[in-house]
Coordinates of C-alpha atoms and ligand atoms in Angstrom, one line a residue:
M1 CA 22.2 -17.0 -30.0
K2 CA 24.6 -16.4 -26.9
I3 CA 26.0 -13.2 -26.1
T4 CA 28.7 -12.8 -23.5
T5 CA 31.3 -11.0 -22.5
A6 CA 35.6 -11.4 -22.7
S7 CA 38.2 -10.1 -20.2
P8 CA 39.8 -7.2 -22.7
N9 CA 43.1 -8.7 -20.7
R10 CA 42.3 -11.9 -22.1
K11 CA 44.3 -14.0 -24.8
L12 CA 41.7 -14.0 -27.8
A13 CA 39.8 -17.2 -28.4
R14 CA 39.6 -18.7 -31.6
T15 CA 36.7 -17.1 -33.5
D16 CA 34.9 -17.0 -37.1
L17 CA 34.7 -13.3 -37.7
F18 CA 36.4 -10.9 -35.2
V19 CA 34.9 -7.7 -35.4
A20 CA 36.5 -3.9 -34.7
I21 CA 34.3 -1.0 -34.4
L22 CA 35.5 2.0 -35.2
A23 CA 34.3 5.8 -35.5
E24 CA 35.1 8.4 -38.3
G25 CA 38.9 9.4 -38.4
S26 CA 40.1 6.9 -35.7
D27 CA 42.4 3.6 -36.0
P28 CA 41.1 0.3 -35.9
I29 CA 41.7 -2.0 -32.8
L30 CA 42.7 -5.2 -33.8
P31 CA 44.5 -7.2 -31.1
W32 CA 48.1 -8.2 -31.5
E33 CA 47.6 -12.0 -32.5
V34 CA 45.1 -10.8 -35.6
Q35 CA 46.9 -10.6 -39.0
I36 CA 45.6 -8.5 -41.8
P37 CA 46.7 -8.1 -45.3
A38 CA 48.9 -4.8 -45.1
L39 CA 46.3 -2.7 -47.1
A40 CA 43.1 -3.7 -45.7
E41 CA 42.7 -1.8 -42.3
E42 CA 43.1 1.7 -44.4
S43 CA 39.6 0.5 -46.1
C44 CA 37.5 1.3 -43.7
S45 CA 37.4 5.0 -43.4
G46 CA 34.7 4.3 -40.3
K47 CA 31.6 6.1 -41.8
A48 CA 28.0 5.3 -40.2
R49 CA 27.5 1.8 -41.7
E50 CA 30.1 1.3 -43.7
M51 CA 31.8 -2.8 -43.3
R52 CA 34.9 -4.1 -44.7
L53 CA 35.3 -7.8 -44.4
T54 CA 38.9 -9.9 -44.9
D55 CA 40.3 -12.8 -44.6
A56 CA 42.7 -13.1 -41.7
T57 CA 46.4 -14.2 -42.8
Q58 CA 47.3 -15.3 -39.3
G59 CA 46.0 -15.6 -35.6
P60 CA 42.4 -16.7 -33.3
A61 CA 40.3 -15.1 -36.1
E62 CA 39.5 -16.5 -39.1
R63 CA 38.0 -13.4 -40.9
V64 CA 37.6 -9.4 -40.0
L65 CA 35.1 -7.3 -40.1
F66 CA 35.7 -3.2 -39.8
V67 CA 32.6 -1.9 -39.1
G68 CA 32.1 2.2 -38.6
I69 CA 29.8 4.2 -36.9
G70 CA 30.7 7.5 -38.3
D71 CA 31.4 10.4 -35.4
E72 CA 28.1 11.0 -33.5
K73 CA 27.6 13.1 -30.9
L74 CA 26.9 11.5 -27.9
D75 CA 22.8 12.0 -27.5
T76 CA 22.9 9.8 -31.1
L77 CA 25.6 8.0 -30.5
A78 CA 23.4 4.6 -28.6
E79 CA 21.2 4.2 -31.1
T80 CA 23.9 4.1 -33.8
V81 CA 25.8 1.6 -31.8
R82 CA 22.6 -0.2 -31.6
R83 CA 22.1 -0.2 -35.2
C84 CA 26.2 -1.4 -35.8
G85 CA 25.3 -4.4 -33.5
A86 CA 22.9 -5.4 -35.5
L87 CA 24.4 -4.8 -39.0
I88 CA 27.2 -7.1 -37.3
A89 CA 24.7 -10.2 -36.4
K90 CA 23.1 -9.8 -39.9
K91 CA 26.4 -9.6 -41.9
A92 CA 27.7 -12.5 -39.3
E93 CA 24.5 -15.2 -40.5
K94 CA 24.9 -14.1 -43.6
I95 CA 28.7 -14.8 -44.1
G96 CA 27.8 -17.8 -42.4
A97 CA 30.1 -17.5 -38.6
K98 CA 29.1 -19.1 -36.1
S99 CA 31.3 -17.3 -33.8
V100 CA 31.6 -13.9 -33.7
T101 CA 33.8 -11.1 -31.6
V102 CA 33.4 -8.0 -31.3
G103 CA 36.0 -5.6 -30.4
H104 CA 36.2 -1.5 -30.1
D105 CA 37.2 1.7 -27.7
L106 CA 33.4 2.4 -26.8
A107 CA 34.3 1.9 -23.0
G108 CA 36.0 4.7 -22.4
E109 CA 33.0 7.0 -23.6
A110 CA 30.9 9.3 -21.1
E111 CA 27.4 6.3 -20.6
A112 CA 29.6 3.1 -21.4
S113 CA 26.7 1.3 -19.8
G114 CA 24.0 2.9 -21.9
L115 CA 26.3 1.7 -24.8
G116 CA 26.9 -1.5 -23.7
Q117 CA 23.3 -2.0 -23.0
A118 CA 22.8 -0.9 -27.1
L119 CA 25.3 -3.2 -28.8
A120 CA 23.7 -6.0 -26.9
E121 CA 20.5 -5.0 -27.8
G122 CA 21.6 -4.4 -31.1
L123 CA 23.0 -7.6 -31.7
S124 CA 20.6 -9.3 -29.8
M125 CA 17.0 -8.0 -32.5
G126 CA 19.6 -7.7 -35.2
A127 CA 20.0 -11.8 -35.6
Y128 CA 16.0 -12.0 -34.6
Q129 CA 14.5 -14.5 -37.3
L130 CA 10.8 -16.2 -37.0
Q131 CA 11.2 -19.8 -36.1
D132 CA 11.2 -21.0 -39.4
F133 CA 7.6 -22.3 -40.6
K134 CA 9.7 -23.3 -43.8
S135 CA 10.0 -26.7 -45.0
D136 CA 13.1 -26.5 -46.5
G137 CA 14.4 -23.9 -43.9
K138 CA 18.0 -23.2 -43.1
E139 CA 19.9 -23.7 -39.7
V140 CA 20.7 -20.4 -37.8
S141 CA 25.1 -20.3 -37.9
L142 CA 25.3 -17.4 -35.6
Q143 CA 25.3 -19.4 -32.4
R144 CA 28.0 -17.5 -29.8
V145 CA 28.9 -13.6 -29.8
S146 CA 31.5 -12.7 -27.5
V147 CA 31.9 -8.9 -26.5
I148 CA 35.4 -8.0 -25.2
A149 CA 34.1 -5.6 -22.1
A150 CA 35.2 -4.4 -18.7
G151 CA 33.4 -2.2 -15.7
D152 CA 30.4 -0.7 -16.7
F153 CA 30.2 -1.4 -20.0
K154 CA 29.9 -5.0 -19.4
K155 CA 26.8 -4.3 -17.0
G156 CA 25.2 -3.0 -20.1
V157 CA 25.8 -5.7 -21.8
S158 CA 24.6 -7.9 -19.9
K159 CA 21.7 -5.5 -19.2
G160 CA 21.5 -5.1 -23.4
V161 CA 21.3 -9.0 -23.7
I162 CA 17.9 -9.1 -21.2
I163 CA 16.6 -6.7 -22.4
G164 CA 17.2 -7.4 -26.4
E165 CA 16.1 -11.1 -26.0
A166 CA 12.5 -9.5 -24.3
N167 CA 12.3 -7.3 -27.6
C168 CA 12.7 -10.7 -29.4
L169 CA 10.0 -12.6 -27.5
A170 CA 7.5 -9.8 -27.6
R171 CA 8.5 -9.6 -31.7
R172 CA 7.9 -13.8 -31.8
L173 CA 4.8 -13.9 -30.1
Q174 CA 3.5 -10.7 -32.8
D175 CA 4.5 -12.7 -36.0
T176 CA 3.7 -16.1 -35.1
P177 CA 0.6 -16.7 -37.5
A178 CA -2.4 -16.4 -34.9
N179 CA -4.0 -20.0 -35.2
C180 CA -0.5 -20.5 -33.8
M181 CA -0.9 -17.7 -31.3
R182 CA -4.5 -18.4 -29.8
P183 CA -5.0 -17.1 -26.7
R184 CA -4.5 -20.6 -25.1
D185 CA -1.4 -19.8 -26.6
L186 CA -0.7 -16.8 -24.5
V187 CA -1.5 -18.2 -21.5
K188 CA 1.1 -21.0 -22.1
E189 CA 4.0 -18.3 -22.8
A190 CA 3.3 -16.8 -19.5
R191 CA 2.8 -19.8 -17.5
A192 CA 6.5 -21.0 -19.0
L193 CA 7.7 -17.3 -18.5
A194 CA 6.4 -17.9 -14.5
A195 CA 7.5 -21.2 -14.5
S196 CA 11.7 -19.8 -15.5
S197 CA 11.3 -17.3 -11.5
D198 CA 10.5 -17.9 -8.4
Q199 CA 10.1 -14.1 -8.3
V200 CA 6.8 -14.4 -10.7
K201 CA 3.8 -15.7 -9.9
I202 CA 0.7 -16.7 -12.3
K203 CA -3.1 -16.4 -12.1
V204 CA -4.8 -17.3 -15.1
F205 CA -8.3 -17.0 -14.8
D206 CA -10.8 -18.5 -17.5
E207 CA -14.2 -17.3 -18.7
K208 CA -16.1 -19.4 -15.9
A209 CA -13.3 -17.4 -13.3
M210 CA -14.3 -14.0 -15.6
R211 CA -18.1 -14.5 -15.2
R212 CA -17.8 -14.7 -11.5
M213 CA -16.1 -11.4 -11.7
K214 CA -19.1 -9.8 -13.7
M215 CA -16.3 -9.1 -16.8
G216 CA -19.2 -8.8 -19.6
S217 CA -17.4 -6.6 -21.6
L218 CA -14.1 -8.9 -22.3
L219 CA -16.6 -12.0 -22.5
S220 CA -18.4 -10.6 -25.3
V221 CA -16.2 -10.8 -27.2
S222 CA -14.8 -14.0 -27.0
R223 CA -18.5 -15.2 -27.5
G224 CA -18.1 -15.1 -31.4
S225 CA -15.1 -17.7 -31.3
Q226 CA -14.5 -20.9 -30.6
E227 CA -11.2 -20.0 -28.5
P228 CA -11.8 -19.6 -25.5
A229 CA -10.8 -16.3 -23.7
Y230 CA -8.2 -15.4 -20.9
L231 CA -7.5 -13.1 -18.2
I232 CA -3.4 -13.4 -17.6
H233 CA -2.6 -12.0 -14.5
L234 CA 1.4 -12.1 -13.9
V235 CA 3.1 -10.4 -10.9
Y236 CA 6.7 -10.1 -9.8
R237 CA 7.8 -9.0 -6.3
P238 CA 11.3 -8.0 -5.6
K239 CA 13.0 -9.7 -2.8
K240 CA 13.5 -6.4 -0.8
K241 CA 10.0 -4.5 0.0
S242 CA 9.7 -2.2 -2.9
H243 CA 8.3 1.1 -2.6
S244 CA 5.9 1.0 -5.9
K245 CA 3.6 -1.0 -7.3
V246 CA 2.9 -1.0 -10.8
C247 CA 0.6 -2.5 -13.3
F248 CA 1.0 -3.3 -16.9
V249 CA -2.0 -4.6 -19.0
G250 CA -1.8 -5.4 -22.6
K251 CA -4.5 -6.0 -25.3
G252 CA -3.8 -9.4 -26.7
L253 CA -6.4 -10.0 -29.1
T254 CA -4.8 -13.1 -31.0
F255 CA -7.2 -12.3 -34.3
D256 CA -9.1 -9.8 -35.5
A257 CA -11.1 -9.8 -38.3
G258 CA -14.2 -7.5 -36.2
G259 CA -16.4 -9.5 -35.8
I260 CA -19.9 -8.7 -37.4
S261 CA -18.4 -5.4 -38.2
L262 CA -15.9 -7.6 -40.7
K263 CA -13.0 -5.4 -41.5
P264 CA -12.2 -5.3 -45.3
S265 CA -9.8 -8.8 -46.7
A266 CA -7.2 -6.4 -48.0
K267 CA -4.7 -6.6 -44.9
M268 CA -6.6 -8.5 -42.0
H269 CA -4.2 -10.8 -42.5
E270 CA -2.0 -8.2 -40.9
M271 CA -4.3 -8.5 -37.8
K272 CA -2.9 -11.4 -35.7
Y273 CA -0.4 -8.5 -34.8
D274 CA -3.3 -7.1 -32.5
M275 CA -1.4 -8.8 -29.7
S276 CA 1.2 -6.4 -29.5
G277 CA 0.5 -4.6 -26.2
G278 CA 0.3 -8.9 -24.6
A279 CA 3.4 -9.5 -26.0
A280 CA 4.9 -6.3 -25.0
V281 CA 4.1 -6.8 -21.2
L282 CA 5.3 -10.1 -21.7
G283 CA 8.8 -9.7 -22.9
T284 CA 8.5 -6.8 -20.3
M285 CA 8.1 -9.1 -17.3
A286 CA 10.6 -11.9 -18.7
A287 CA 13.2 -8.9 -18.6
V288 CA 11.6 -7.3 -15.1
A289 CA 12.4 -11.0 -13.6
Q290 CA 15.6 -11.2 -14.8
L291 CA 17.0 -7.7 -14.2
K292 CA 15.7 -8.1 -10.2
L293 CA 14.2 -4.7 -10.6
N294 CA 13.6 -3.3 -7.2
V295 CA 9.3 -2.5 -7.8
E296 CA 6.4 -4.6 -8.2
V297 CA 5.3 -5.1 -11.2
H298 CA 2.3 -6.7 -12.1
V299 CA 0.9 -7.5 -16.3
L300 CA -2.3 -8.1 -17.3
V301 CA -2.9 -9.6 -21.0
P302 CA -7.0 -10.1 -21.6
A303 CA -6.5 -12.2 -24.9
S304 CA -9.4 -13.1 -27.4
E305 CA -9.8 -13.6 -30.6
N306 CA -12.7 -11.3 -32.5
L307 CA -14.1 -13.4 -35.5
P308 CA -18.3 -13.1 -36.6
D309 CA -20.1 -16.1 -35.9
G310 CA -23.7 -16.5 -34.5
K311 CA -23.4 -16.0 -31.1
A312 CA -21.2 -12.9 -31.5
N313 CA -21.3 -9.8 -30.3
K314 CA -23.5 -7.8 -32.9
P315 CA -24.5 -3.9 -33.7
G316 CA -26.6 -2.3 -30.7
D317 CA -26.0 -5.4 -28.1
L318 CA -25.7 -4.1 -24.8
V319 CA -23.3 -5.4 -22.1
T320 CA -22.0 -4.6 -19.0
A321 CA -18.8 -4.4 -17.4
M322 CA -17.3 -5.6 -14.0
N323 CA -17.4 -2.2 -12.6
G324 CA -20.8 -1.6 -13.5
L325 CA -20.5 -0.3 -16.8
T326 CA -23.3 -0.2 -19.4
I327 CA -21.3 0.0 -23.5
E328 CA -23.5 -0.2 -26.4
I329 CA -21.1 -1.9 -29.2
L330 CA -21.9 0.4 -31.6
N331 CA -19.1 -1.7 -34.1
T332 CA -17.8 -5.2 -32.7
D333 CA -14.4 -4.3 -34.5
A334 CA -13.5 -1.9 -31.5
E335 CA -12.8 -4.9 -29.7
G336 CA -9.9 -3.9 -28.4
R337 CA -11.2 -1.3 -26.1
L338 CA -13.7 -3.8 -24.6
I339 CA -11.5 -6.6 -23.3
L340 CA -9.2 -3.9 -22.1
A341 CA -12.4 -2.3 -19.9
D342 CA -12.6 -5.8 -17.7
A343 CA -8.9 -5.4 -17.6
L344 CA -8.5 -2.6 -16.2
A345 CA -11.2 -2.4 -14.1
Y346 CA -9.8 -5.6 -12.4
A347 CA -6.5 -3.9 -11.7
E348 CA -8.3 -1.0 -10.5
K349 CA -10.3 -2.8 -8.0
T350 CA -7.9 -6.1 -7.6
I351 CA -4.3 -5.1 -7.5
K352 CA -4.6 -0.9 -6.2
P353 CA -1.0 0.0 -8.2
D354 CA 0.2 2.8 -8.2
S355 CA 0.3 3.6 -12.1
V356 CA -1.3 1.5 -15.0
V357 CA -0.2 1.8 -18.3
D358 CA -1.9 -0.2 -21.1
L359 CA -0.8 -0.6 -24.3
A360 CA -3.3 -1.5 -27.4
T361 CA -3.1 -1.9 -31.2
L362 CA -6.4 0.1 -30.4
T363 CA -6.9 2.4 -33.7
G364 CA -5.8 2.9 -37.4
A365 CA -6.3 6.5 -36.2
V366 CA -3.3 6.1 -35.1
V367 CA -1.4 5.5 -37.3
V368 CA -3.2 8.1 -40.1
G369 CA -1.8 10.7 -37.5
L370 CA 1.1 9.6 -36.0
G371 CA 2.3 6.9 -38.6
H372 CA 5.0 3.8 -37.5
E373 CA 7.2 5.9 -35.3
Y374 CA 5.7 7.1 -32.5
S375 CA 3.3 5.9 -29.5
G376 CA 0.2 7.9 -28.8
A377 CA -0.6 8.5 -25.5
T378 CA -4.0 9.3 -23.9
G379 CA -4.2 9.3 -20.2
N380 CA -5.4 10.9 -16.6
D381 CA -2.5 12.4 -15.5
D382 CA 0.4 14.7 -16.9
S383 CA 3.7 13.9 -14.4
L384 CA 3.0 9.6 -15.7
T385 CA 2.4 10.8 -19.4
D386 CA 6.1 12.8 -19.0
A387 CA 7.7 10.1 -17.5
L388 CA 7.0 7.7 -20.6
V389 CA 7.5 10.5 -23.3
A390 CA 11.1 10.8 -21.6
A391 CA 11.8 7.3 -22.0
G392 CA 10.7 6.9 -25.1
K393 CA 13.8 9.7 -26.1
R394 CA 15.8 7.8 -23.9
C395 CA 15.9 4.0 -25.1
G396 CA 14.5 5.2 -28.8
E397 CA 11.0 4.2 -28.3
L398 CA 9.4 7.2 -29.0
V399 CA 5.6 8.1 -27.3
W400 CA 4.0 11.2 -28.6
P401 CA 0.7 13.1 -26.4
L402 CA -2.4 13.2 -27.5
P403 CA -5.6 14.8 -25.6
I404 CA -8.8 13.4 -23.6
H405 CA -11.0 16.9 -24.1
P406 CA -14.0 16.8 -21.9
Q407 CA -15.7 16.9 -25.2
H408 CA -14.0 13.3 -26.2
E409 CA -15.2 12.0 -23.3
K410 CA -18.8 13.3 -24.0
D411 CA -18.4 11.8 -27.3
M412 CA -18.6 7.9 -25.7
K413 CA -21.2 8.6 -23.5
G414 CA -24.2 6.0 -24.9
S415 CA -27.8 7.1 -25.6
V416 CA -28.5 3.1 -24.3
G417 CA -26.1 2.1 -21.9
D418 CA -23.6 4.3 -20.0
L419 CA -21.0 4.3 -22.6
Q420 CA -21.1 3.6 -26.6
N421 CA -17.9 1.8 -27.9
I422 CA -17.3 4.2 -30.5
S423 CA -17.7 8.0 -30.8
P424 CA -20.3 9.7 -33.5
P425 CA -18.7 9.6 -37.4
T426 CA -18.2 13.1 -37.5
T427 CA -16.2 14.1 -34.1
G428 CA -12.9 12.1 -35.4
A429 CA -9.3 12.2 -33.0
G430 CA -10.0 8.3 -33.2
S431 CA -7.3 7.6 -30.7
S432 CA -8.6 10.5 -28.1
T433 CA -12.2 9.2 -28.3
G434 CA -10.5 5.2 -27.7
G435 CA -8.2 6.9 -24.3
A436 CA -11.7 8.5 -23.6
F437 CA -13.2 5.3 -23.6
L438 CA -10.8 3.6 -21.8
K439 CA -10.6 6.7 -19.2
N440 CA -13.9 5.0 -17.6
F441 CA -12.8 1.6 -16.3
V442 CA -9.3 3.0 -14.3
G443 CA -11.2 5.0 -11.3
D444 CA -8.5 7.6 -10.1
V445 CA -5.2 5.7 -10.1
P446 CA -2.7 7.3 -12.7
W447 CA -2.9 5.8 -15.9
V448 CA -1.6 6.3 -19.3
H449 CA -3.1 4.4 -22.4
L450 CA -0.2 4.1 -25.0
D451 CA -2.0 3.6 -28.6
I452 CA 0.3 1.3 -30.4
A453 CA -1.3 0.0 -33.5
G454 CA 1.5 2.2 -35.6
S455 CA 4.4 1.6 -33.8
A456 CA 4.0 -2.3 -33.1
W457 CA 4.4 -3.0 -36.8
G458 CA 5.7 -1.8 -40.1
A459 CA 8.5 0.4 -38.6
A460 CA 10.8 2.3 -41.4
D461 CA 14.8 -0.3 -41.3
R462 CA 16.1 0.3 -38.3
D463 CA 18.6 -2.6 -38.8
Y464 CA 17.6 -4.2 -36.0
Q465 CA 13.5 -4.0 -36.6
G466 CA 11.7 -2.7 -39.1
G467 CA 9.4 -3.6 -42.4
A468 CA 6.2 -6.1 -42.3
S469 CA 6.8 -7.6 -39.4
G470 CA 6.0 -6.9 -35.5
T471 CA 8.9 -4.7 -33.8
G472 CA 8.3 -5.5 -29.8
V473 CA 7.6 -2.0 -29.0
G474 CA 7.2 -1.3 -25.6
V475 CA 9.3 -3.5 -23.7
R476 CA 12.6 -1.3 -24.3
L477 CA 10.2 1.8 -22.9
L478 CA 8.7 0.4 -20.5
I479 CA 12.3 -1.2 -18.9
E480 CA 13.7 2.0 -19.8
Y481 CA 10.4 3.3 -17.4
L482 CA 10.8 1.3 -14.7
Q483 CA 14.6 2.1 -14.5
S484 CA 14.0 6.0 -13.8
F485 CA 12.4 4.8 -10.8
Ligands
BES1 N1 -6.8 -3.7 -34.0 C1 -8.0 -2.8 -34.2 C2 -7.0 -1.5 -34.8 C3 -6.2 -1.7 -35.3 C4 -6.0 -0.8 -37.0 C5 -4.9 -1.7 -35.6 C6 -4.9 -1.1 -38.1 C7 -3.5 -2.1 -36.4 C8 -4.1 -1.4 -37.2 C9 -9.2 -2.3 -33.8 O1 -9.5 -3.5 -32.9 C10 -10.1 -1.8 -34.5 O2 -10.5 -2.4 -35.2 N2 -10.4 -0.1 -34.1 C11 -11.2 0.1 -34.9 C12 -11.9 1.7 -33.9 C13 -13.1 1.8 -35.0 C14 -14.0 0.9 -34.9 C15 -13.0 3.6 -33.4 C16 -10.6 1.1 -36.1 O3 -9.5 1.8 -35.6 O4 -10.9 1.1 -37.5
ZN2 ZN1 -11.1 -4.2 -34.4
ZN3 ZN1 -8.2 -4.4 -32.7

């Protein structure tokens, strides 16, 4: 689906569906050419989420849809508009419209750019559908959406289209079955991304290259799989010399069976989304390149499967990470931290960024503690955490800080090696101890770890996301964070 803008002064082009967004108590703005039956207009009160569909009697639109957005305060209006965008996309698809034109009077509001962005994000995210794996799959009908926009609102729409599409890219990677989204497929996606921009370069390290770099922790995880592991490194360099260099690291575990510490079978199929961190940072890179942000952005995705096999890690095995720390693997299902350890050590040693943010579906504990509406943040730098929490509030991808107590760090000390990959059974605080483990691999670089095990999947219905599928969480958050630079 292609989203474009049309000038308010131009004659309305022919369209299958004209949508008029209206606030509660206000009169809908219908272009004079569009005629509808008498009283059809009054039937929509403008209450949030209320929709009225009517045939047009004359003019360039076949049908007209009124959609209400209530009378929101400015601080919640963007989310309402985002959801409104999604409702429009879904309704248009349902009635088989190919082309849609959206009219509104939001451009006069304060923060018109943010509202334009939210509307475009909602339209794009609301139209998301996984590429059809069904043999009798129907074609997608909605092809073109034209938003009437000018000035700041129009700028916001252009931004929102890029961000919305990047979110959909992340979700497609999450939702694709694990046998079609293997480590090598993530590499393919990353290469395609790099090929689409001359400002993005890619390096892919295979297992041989990783052995040379002594990434014994990452490599131990893929030993149990027939699929080789990769470390993907993308970099975006702005045209002007940039003052800051950030690094985003995403867990790219394309299927997590738990390894020898096998997971119960009940929800194991959902573990295809254990690469959601990788999906988020790849989606972010896609948006960064198109928005042409003035920050140097590095993206790392350690990609592997975690399966049981004769060669797989065994509980009690010892591995050595790139930074020389030895790790006793007491539970092979705590594998995310093992692949992240080497990726983080690589970031610190070779990229030397000003800050690192990693995103990972790391623990079931964060789902217990925070549910599906928050990502849990641990780290070593309060101001970086604060910046991410603030960005989360602005864009609606919420972040909640969790502590790393000195005791949590002690809990991860090993008896055989330097570290162990799980804490003793009675310590609790699983998300904090996961963060405490990772802290050993970032050196002194300001760093935040976002545990997205809850927020990446199964969120409450918000029209543009929700239910048993990926949310693409992280893309909107990281872009919002970068824009605060
Ligand atoms: N990928 C899982 C975490 C997870 C759980 C993601 C539920 C999404 C939903 C991770 O690799 C894992 O298995 N973590 C273990 C860690 C434990 C052994 C310390 C967990 O949370 O049980
Ligand atoms: Zn696991
Ligand atoms: Zn995992």
